[in-house]
mmCIF file of C-alpha atoms in Angstrom:
data_model
loop_
_atom_site.group_PDB
_atom_site.id
_atom_site.type_symbol
_atom_site.label_atom_id
_atom_site.label_comp_id
_atom_site.label_asym_id
_atom_site.label_seq_id
_atom_site.Cartn_x
_atom_site.Cartn_y
_atom_site.Cartn_z
ATOM 1 C CA UNK A 1 2.353 32.441 43.188
ATOM 2 C CA UNK A 2 3.629 29.268 41.069
ATOM 3 C CA UNK A 3 0.897 26.735 40.282
ATOM 4 C CA UNK A 4 2.854 22.832 40.783
ATOM 5 C CA UNK A 5 1.273 21.320 37.361
ATOM 6 C CA UNK A 6 1.897 17.550 37.787
ATOM 7 C CA UNK A 7 4.874 16.120 36.325
ATOM 8 C CA UNK A 8 3.299 14.597 32.566
ATOM 9 C CA UNK A 9 6.091 11.795 32.805
ATOM 10 C CA UNK A 10 3.957 10.266 35.027
ATOM 11 C CA UNK A 11 1.054 9.667 33.379
ATOM 12 C CA UNK A 12 -0.218 6.334 32.284
ATOM 13 C CA UNK A 13 -3.592 7.129 30.648
ATOM 14 C CA UNK A 14 -5.933 4.907 28.843
ATOM 15 C CA UNK A 15 -7.899 6.622 25.970
ATOM 16 C CA UNK A 16 -10.986 5.126 24.759
ATOM 17 C CA UNK A 17 -11.877 5.637 21.021
ATOM 18 C CA UNK A 18 -8.247 6.561 20.001
ATOM 19 C CA UNK A 19 -7.858 5.381 16.440
ATOM 20 C CA UNK A 20 -9.065 9.138 15.151
ATOM 21 C CA UNK A 21 -10.406 12.513 16.240
ATOM 22 C CA UNK A 22 -10.021 13.846 19.759
ATOM 23 C CA UNK A 23 -9.102 10.255 21.031
ATOM 24 C CA UNK A 24 -5.976 10.187 18.430
ATOM 25 C CA UNK A 25 -5.453 13.899 19.587
ATOM 26 C CA UNK A 26 -5.316 13.108 23.063
ATOM 27 C CA UNK A 27 -3.302 10.020 23.320
ATOM 28 C CA UNK A 28 -0.611 11.732 21.032
ATOM 29 C CA UNK A 29 -0.946 15.115 23.358
ATOM 30 C CA UNK A 30 0.166 12.649 26.569
ATOM 31 C CA UNK A 31 2.886 10.728 24.616
ATOM 32 C CA UNK A 32 4.481 13.399 23.559
ATOM 33 C CA UNK A 33 4.579 15.417 26.637
ATOM 34 C CA UNK A 34 6.261 12.295 28.240
ATOM 35 C CA UNK A 35 3.253 10.352 29.616
ATOM 36 C CA UNK A 36 2.412 6.573 28.990
ATOM 37 C CA UNK A 37 -0.799 5.525 26.784
ATOM 38 C CA UNK A 38 -2.910 2.787 26.614
ATOM 39 C CA UNK A 39 -4.811 3.250 23.127
ATOM 40 C CA UNK A 40 -8.012 1.680 22.911
ATOM 41 C CA UNK A 41 -10.327 1.419 19.709
ATOM 42 C CA UNK A 42 -11.761 -1.100 17.710
ATOM 43 C CA UNK A 43 -9.667 -0.475 14.398
ATOM 44 C CA UNK A 44 -6.330 -2.103 15.050
ATOM 45 C CA UNK A 45 -4.783 -1.041 11.464
ATOM 46 C CA UNK A 46 -5.057 2.595 12.900
ATOM 47 C CA UNK A 47 -3.600 1.827 16.630
ATOM 48 C CA UNK A 48 -0.675 -0.147 15.033
ATOM 49 C CA UNK A 49 0.268 3.138 12.790
ATOM 50 C CA UNK A 50 -0.137 5.353 16.041
ATOM 51 C CA UNK A 51 1.993 3.062 18.042
ATOM 52 C CA UNK A 52 4.796 2.524 14.878
ATOM 53 C CA UNK A 53 4.672 6.702 15.173
ATOM 54 C CA UNK A 54 4.985 7.399 18.934
ATOM 55 C CA UNK A 55 6.870 4.446 20.073
ATOM 56 C CA UNK A 56 7.443 2.479 23.325
ATOM 57 C CA UNK A 57 5.070 5.089 25.289
ATOM 58 C CA UNK A 58 2.203 3.894 23.488
ATOM 59 C CA UNK A 59 0.505 0.733 23.459
ATOM 60 C CA UNK A 60 -1.946 -0.176 21.218
ATOM 61 C CA UNK A 61 -4.936 -2.540 22.362
ATOM 62 C CA UNK A 62 -7.758 -3.455 20.316
ATOM 63 C CA UNK A 63 -11.030 -3.092 22.585
ATOM 64 C CA UNK A 64 -14.910 -2.520 22.006
ATOM 65 C CA UNK A 65 -16.049 -0.478 25.046
ATOM 66 C CA UNK A 66 -19.463 -2.009 24.537
ATOM 67 C CA UNK A 67 -17.541 -5.197 25.753
ATOM 68 C CA UNK A 68 -17.468 -4.977 29.819
ATOM 69 C CA UNK A 69 -15.607 -8.800 29.770
ATOM 70 C CA UNK A 70 -12.930 -7.373 27.354
ATOM 71 C CA UNK A 71 -11.773 -4.502 29.070
ATOM 72 C CA UNK A 72 -11.431 -6.517 32.213
ATOM 73 C CA UNK A 73 -8.887 -9.013 30.258
ATOM 74 C CA UNK A 74 -7.450 -5.547 28.640
ATOM 75 C CA UNK A 75 -6.461 -4.415 31.779
ATOM 76 C CA UNK A 76 -4.905 -7.780 33.079
ATOM 77 C CA UNK A 77 -2.909 -8.168 30.128
ATOM 78 C CA UNK A 78 -1.528 -5.184 30.318
ATOM 79 C CA UNK A 79 2.490 -4.724 29.983
ATOM 80 C CA UNK A 80 4.073 -3.812 33.368
ATOM 81 C CA UNK A 81 4.836 -0.425 32.531
ATOM 82 C CA UNK A 82 1.318 0.525 31.776
ATOM 83 C CA UNK A 83 -0.510 -1.515 34.807
ATOM 84 C CA UNK A 84 -1.055 1.547 37.317
ATOM 85 C CA UNK A 85 -2.897 3.215 35.112
ATOM 86 C CA UNK A 86 -3.703 7.093 36.550
ATOM 87 C CA UNK A 87 -6.034 8.839 34.149
ATOM 88 C CA UNK A 88 -8.963 7.697 32.044
ATOM 89 C CA UNK A 89 -10.128 9.333 28.987
ATOM 90 C CA UNK A 90 -13.267 7.629 28.178
ATOM 91 C CA UNK A 91 -13.523 9.210 24.445
ATOM 92 C CA UNK A 92 -14.916 6.266 22.578
ATOM 93 C CA UNK A 93 -18.807 7.355 21.245
ATOM 94 C CA UNK A 94 -20.483 8.588 18.149
ATOM 95 C CA UNK A 95 -23.713 10.267 16.661
ATOM 96 C CA UNK A 96 -26.368 8.641 14.207
ATOM 97 C CA UNK A 97 -28.674 10.362 12.368
ATOM 98 C CA UNK A 98 -30.151 13.233 12.256
ATOM 99 C CA UNK A 99 -33.744 12.304 12.026
ATOM 100 C CA UNK A 100 -36.355 13.847 14.580
ATOM 101 C CA UNK A 101 -37.283 10.954 16.708
ATOM 102 C CA UNK A 102 -40.517 9.806 15.084
ATOM 103 C CA UNK A 103 -38.683 8.848 12.526
ATOM 104 C CA UNK A 104 -35.147 7.442 13.413
ATOM 105 C CA UNK A 105 -34.093 4.286 13.006
ATOM 106 C CA UNK A 106 -33.838 2.302 16.567
ATOM 107 C CA UNK A 107 -30.750 0.549 15.660
ATOM 108 C CA UNK A 108 -28.734 3.878 15.341
ATOM 109 C CA UNK A 109 -30.584 5.070 18.739
ATOM 110 C CA UNK A 110 -29.382 1.416 19.888
ATOM 111 C CA UNK A 111 -25.840 1.424 18.855
ATOM 112 C CA UNK A 112 -25.280 5.440 20.687
ATOM 113 C CA UNK A 113 -26.829 3.971 23.962
ATOM 114 C CA UNK A 114 -24.488 0.953 23.556
ATOM 115 C CA UNK A 115 -21.288 2.703 22.623
ATOM 116 C CA UNK A 116 -22.250 6.547 24.556
ATOM 117 C CA UNK A 117 -23.651 5.179 27.637
ATOM 118 C CA UNK A 118 -22.478 1.543 28.126
ATOM 119 C CA UNK A 119 -19.522 1.926 26.849
ATOM 120 C CA UNK A 120 -18.874 4.723 29.419
ATOM 121 C CA UNK A 121 -19.875 2.874 32.179
ATOM 122 C CA UNK A 122 -17.803 -0.260 31.272
ATOM 123 C CA UNK A 123 -14.604 2.128 30.801
ATOM 124 C CA UNK A 124 -15.191 3.499 34.398
ATOM 125 C CA UNK A 125 -16.117 0.415 36.314
ATOM 126 C CA UNK A 126 -13.359 -1.614 34.972
ATOM 127 C CA UNK A 127 -11.007 1.091 35.426
ATOM 128 C CA UNK A 128 -12.199 2.907 38.726
ATOM 129 C CA UNK A 129 -11.264 -0.030 41.471
ATOM 130 C CA UNK A 130 -7.460 0.172 40.606
ATOM 131 C CA UNK A 131 -7.185 4.236 41.041
ATOM 132 C CA UNK A 132 -9.448 3.884 44.096
ATOM 133 C CA UNK A 133 -6.639 1.454 45.261
ATOM 134 C CA UNK A 134 -3.600 3.290 44.262
ATOM 135 C CA UNK A 135 -5.120 6.378 46.088
ATOM 136 C CA UNK A 136 -4.888 8.562 42.806
ATOM 137 C CA UNK A 137 -6.491 9.122 39.584
ATOM 138 C CA UNK A 138 -8.552 11.048 37.305
ATOM 139 C CA UNK A 139 -11.354 10.106 34.979
ATOM 140 C CA UNK A 140 -12.355 12.434 32.511
ATOM 141 C CA UNK A 141 -15.074 11.825 30.228
ATOM 142 C CA UNK A 142 -15.764 13.618 26.704
ATOM 143 C CA UNK A 143 -19.016 14.772 26.622
ATOM 144 C CA UNK A 144 -20.948 17.232 24.904
ATOM 145 C CA UNK A 145 -22.576 20.742 25.193
ATOM 146 C CA UNK A 146 -25.601 18.853 23.753
ATOM 147 C CA UNK A 147 -26.204 17.387 26.847
ATOM 148 C CA UNK A 148 -26.906 21.109 28.153
ATOM 149 C CA UNK A 149 -28.630 22.640 24.785
ATOM 150 C CA UNK A 150 -30.949 20.131 22.684
ATOM 151 C CA UNK A 151 -31.098 20.338 18.661
ATOM 152 C CA UNK A 152 -33.487 18.457 16.353
ATOM 153 C CA UNK A 153 -32.616 15.338 15.521
ATOM 154 C CA UNK A 154 -30.027 15.010 18.387
ATOM 155 C CA UNK A 155 -32.639 13.273 20.450
ATOM 156 C CA UNK A 156 -30.754 10.401 21.918
ATOM 157 C CA UNK A 157 -27.362 11.602 21.147
ATOM 158 C CA UNK A 158 -27.871 14.271 23.158
ATOM 159 C CA UNK A 159 -29.612 12.097 26.032
ATOM 160 C CA UNK A 160 -26.278 10.129 25.969
ATOM 161 C CA UNK A 161 -24.383 13.027 26.802
ATOM 162 C CA UNK A 162 -27.039 14.111 29.590
ATOM 163 C CA UNK A 163 -26.171 10.566 31.260
ATOM 164 C CA UNK A 164 -22.609 11.469 30.777
ATOM 165 C CA UNK A 165 -22.863 14.847 32.250
ATOM 166 C CA UNK A 166 -24.824 13.496 35.531
ATOM 167 C CA UNK A 167 -22.929 10.258 35.825
ATOM 168 C CA UNK A 168 -19.329 11.911 36.301
ATOM 169 C CA UNK A 169 -21.339 14.330 38.785
ATOM 170 C CA UNK A 170 -22.713 11.329 40.903
ATOM 171 C CA UNK A 171 -18.919 9.909 40.765
ATOM 172 C CA UNK A 172 -17.679 13.059 42.013
ATOM 173 C CA UNK A 173 -19.999 12.085 44.687
ATOM 174 C CA UNK A 174 -19.062 8.725 45.414
ATOM 175 C CA UNK A 175 -15.391 9.302 44.876
ATOM 176 C CA UNK A 176 -14.646 12.123 47.665
ATOM 177 C CA UNK A 177 -12.149 11.062 50.108
ATOM 178 C CA UNK A 178 -10.250 8.743 47.397
ATOM 179 C CA UNK A 179 -8.257 11.092 45.925
ATOM 180 C CA UNK A 180 -10.043 10.131 42.503
ATOM 181 C CA UNK A 181 -10.557 13.417 40.651
ATOM 182 C CA UNK A 182 -13.763 13.197 37.607
ATOM 183 C CA UNK A 183 -13.995 15.527 34.816
ATOM 184 C CA UNK A 184 -16.682 15.853 31.969
ATOM 185 C CA UNK A 185 -15.495 17.867 28.800
ATOM 186 C CA UNK A 186 -18.267 19.354 26.799
ATOM 187 C CA UNK A 187 -17.125 20.426 23.486
ATOM 188 C CA UNK A 188 -19.252 22.450 20.934
ATOM 189 C CA UNK A 189 -18.335 21.832 16.795
ATOM 190 C CA UNK A 190 -14.930 19.746 16.708
ATOM 191 C CA UNK A 191 -13.798 18.743 13.019
ATOM 192 C CA UNK A 192 -13.379 15.360 13.290
ATOM 193 C CA UNK A 193 -14.416 12.179 11.946
ATOM 194 C CA UNK A 194 -17.790 12.988 14.086
ATOM 195 C CA UNK A 195 -20.001 14.014 11.147
ATOM 196 C CA UNK A 196 -18.694 11.621 8.780
ATOM 197 C CA UNK A 197 -20.040 8.480 11.079
ATOM 198 C CA UNK A 198 -23.638 10.871 11.802
ATOM 199 C CA UNK A 199 -23.850 10.891 8.312
ATOM 200 C CA UNK A 200 -22.378 7.258 7.191
ATOM 201 C CA UNK A 201 -20.046 8.159 4.840
ATOM 202 C CA UNK A 202 -21.843 11.079 3.254
ATOM 203 C CA UNK A 203 -18.711 13.290 3.129
ATOM 204 C CA UNK A 204 -20.539 16.546 1.304
ATOM 205 C CA UNK A 205 -22.921 16.148 3.982
ATOM 206 C CA UNK A 206 -20.400 15.895 6.327
ATOM 207 C CA UNK A 207 -17.897 18.813 5.167
ATOM 208 C CA UNK A 208 -21.506 21.389 5.110
ATOM 209 C CA UNK A 209 -21.723 21.073 8.677
ATOM 210 C CA UNK A 210 -18.416 22.905 8.767
ATOM 211 C CA UNK A 211 -18.476 25.374 6.352
ATOM 212 C CA UNK A 212 -18.052 29.035 6.732
ATOM 213 C CA UNK A 213 -17.077 28.960 10.326
ATOM 214 C CA UNK A 214 -14.047 28.386 12.487
ATOM 215 C CA UNK A 215 -14.605 25.161 14.621
ATOM 216 C CA UNK A 216 -12.514 23.784 17.031
ATOM 217 C CA UNK A 217 -10.095 20.445 16.010
ATOM 218 C CA UNK A 218 -9.121 17.358 18.219
ATOM 219 C CA UNK A 219 -6.255 19.145 19.397
ATOM 220 C CA UNK A 220 -7.938 21.448 20.951
ATOM 221 C CA UNK A 221 -9.601 19.158 22.915
ATOM 222 C CA UNK A 222 -6.828 17.242 23.591
ATOM 223 C CA UNK A 223 -5.204 20.316 25.498
ATOM 224 C CA UNK A 224 -8.056 20.764 27.488
ATOM 225 C CA UNK A 225 -8.152 16.898 28.459
ATOM 226 C CA UNK A 226 -4.252 17.562 29.198
ATOM 227 C CA UNK A 227 -4.831 20.395 31.201
ATOM 228 C CA UNK A 228 -7.366 19.370 33.751
ATOM 229 C CA UNK A 229 -5.213 16.073 34.439
ATOM 230 C CA UNK A 230 -1.950 18.164 35.053
ATOM 231 C CA UNK A 231 -3.516 20.125 37.578
ATOM 232 C CA UNK A 232 -2.246 19.564 40.861
ATOM 233 C CA UNK A 233 -4.296 17.271 42.893
ATOM 234 C CA UNK A 234 -5.884 19.400 45.138
ATOM 235 C CA UNK A 235 -7.817 20.539 42.228
ATOM 236 C CA UNK A 236 -10.489 18.928 40.106
ATOM 237 C CA UNK A 237 -12.582 21.126 37.342
ATOM 238 C CA UNK A 238 -16.060 19.033 37.626
ATOM 239 C CA UNK A 239 -17.219 20.174 34.212
ATOM 240 C CA UNK A 240 -15.223 22.394 31.169
ATOM 241 C CA UNK A 241 -17.516 23.553 28.638
ATOM 242 C CA UNK A 242 -15.717 24.876 25.447
ATOM 243 C CA UNK A 243 -17.378 25.962 21.845
ATOM 244 C CA UNK A 244 -15.856 27.886 18.591
ATOM 245 C CA UNK A 245 -15.707 31.308 19.130
ATOM 246 C CA UNK A 246 -18.657 31.264 16.431
ATOM 247 C CA UNK A 247 -21.005 29.189 18.153
ATOM 248 C CA UNK A 248 -23.074 29.888 21.105
ATOM 249 C CA UNK A 249 -25.328 27.017 21.528
ATOM 250 C CA UNK A 250 -25.380 23.118 20.175
ATOM 251 C CA UNK A 251 -27.346 24.028 16.778
ATOM 252 C CA UNK A 252 -25.328 24.812 13.950
ATOM 253 C CA UNK A 253 -28.023 27.442 12.847
ATOM 254 C CA UNK A 254 -27.117 29.503 15.685
ATOM 255 C CA UNK A 255 -23.237 29.375 14.390
ATOM 256 C CA UNK A 256 -22.269 33.600 13.537
ATOM 257 C CA UNK A 257 -21.266 32.330 9.715
ATOM 258 C CA UNK A 258 -18.223 33.583 9.238
ATOM 259 C CA UNK A 259 -18.915 34.161 5.094
ATOM 260 C CA UNK A 260 -22.122 35.675 6.305
ATOM 261 C CA UNK A 261 -21.670 37.608 8.974
#
């Protein structure tokens, strides 16, 4: 029996955090498959470059997901071809610092909560009514295996990803009967700007996180998001958890290093 996947040319996706890493890769994947993408982020110059490269099927929009009013205003101002959003990829998020809880910077904690929790909630609440009204849609949150598997220094970051997991499960309960799907994609180690941001620009320390192991890329996660969105509408992936083959859980030291065996 052949599975009839959804036609990607019908996708109108909103992708947050599309200026780099997973978000940029996800935006590329949907556009290159023939869909339309509203690509958001705080770095307007990067969005402009992406739009210049991908063309008219990508609409760049500067947005700080922590600002709910700005999210609502953005949706109200979208050009007609981008208004009927049917895929929302809530990707914007970050980790800051790796200190134990009793030494952590409170400002880092606040920023992670504001972006990873409030930003996710804002994105979903702003876009969900339209999808419910149209009777079609898909919310995809980019979580992390850190929501299941804690590691030293991952305190608040892991907590925000545990929130994403539980929030998505609760959304599924609320949305039964609406034909709107919800998926939490939970990647393991993925080489993007993640560690560079976590270590506040320390390139050497960021690079050391991935030494000796073949980790995932933003394109790998983009393929997961695209596959989940492309499945027939009666199929809904609740959680997709994926790690590099050489990683078992969240802590980097639990990886089997290719260099050392």
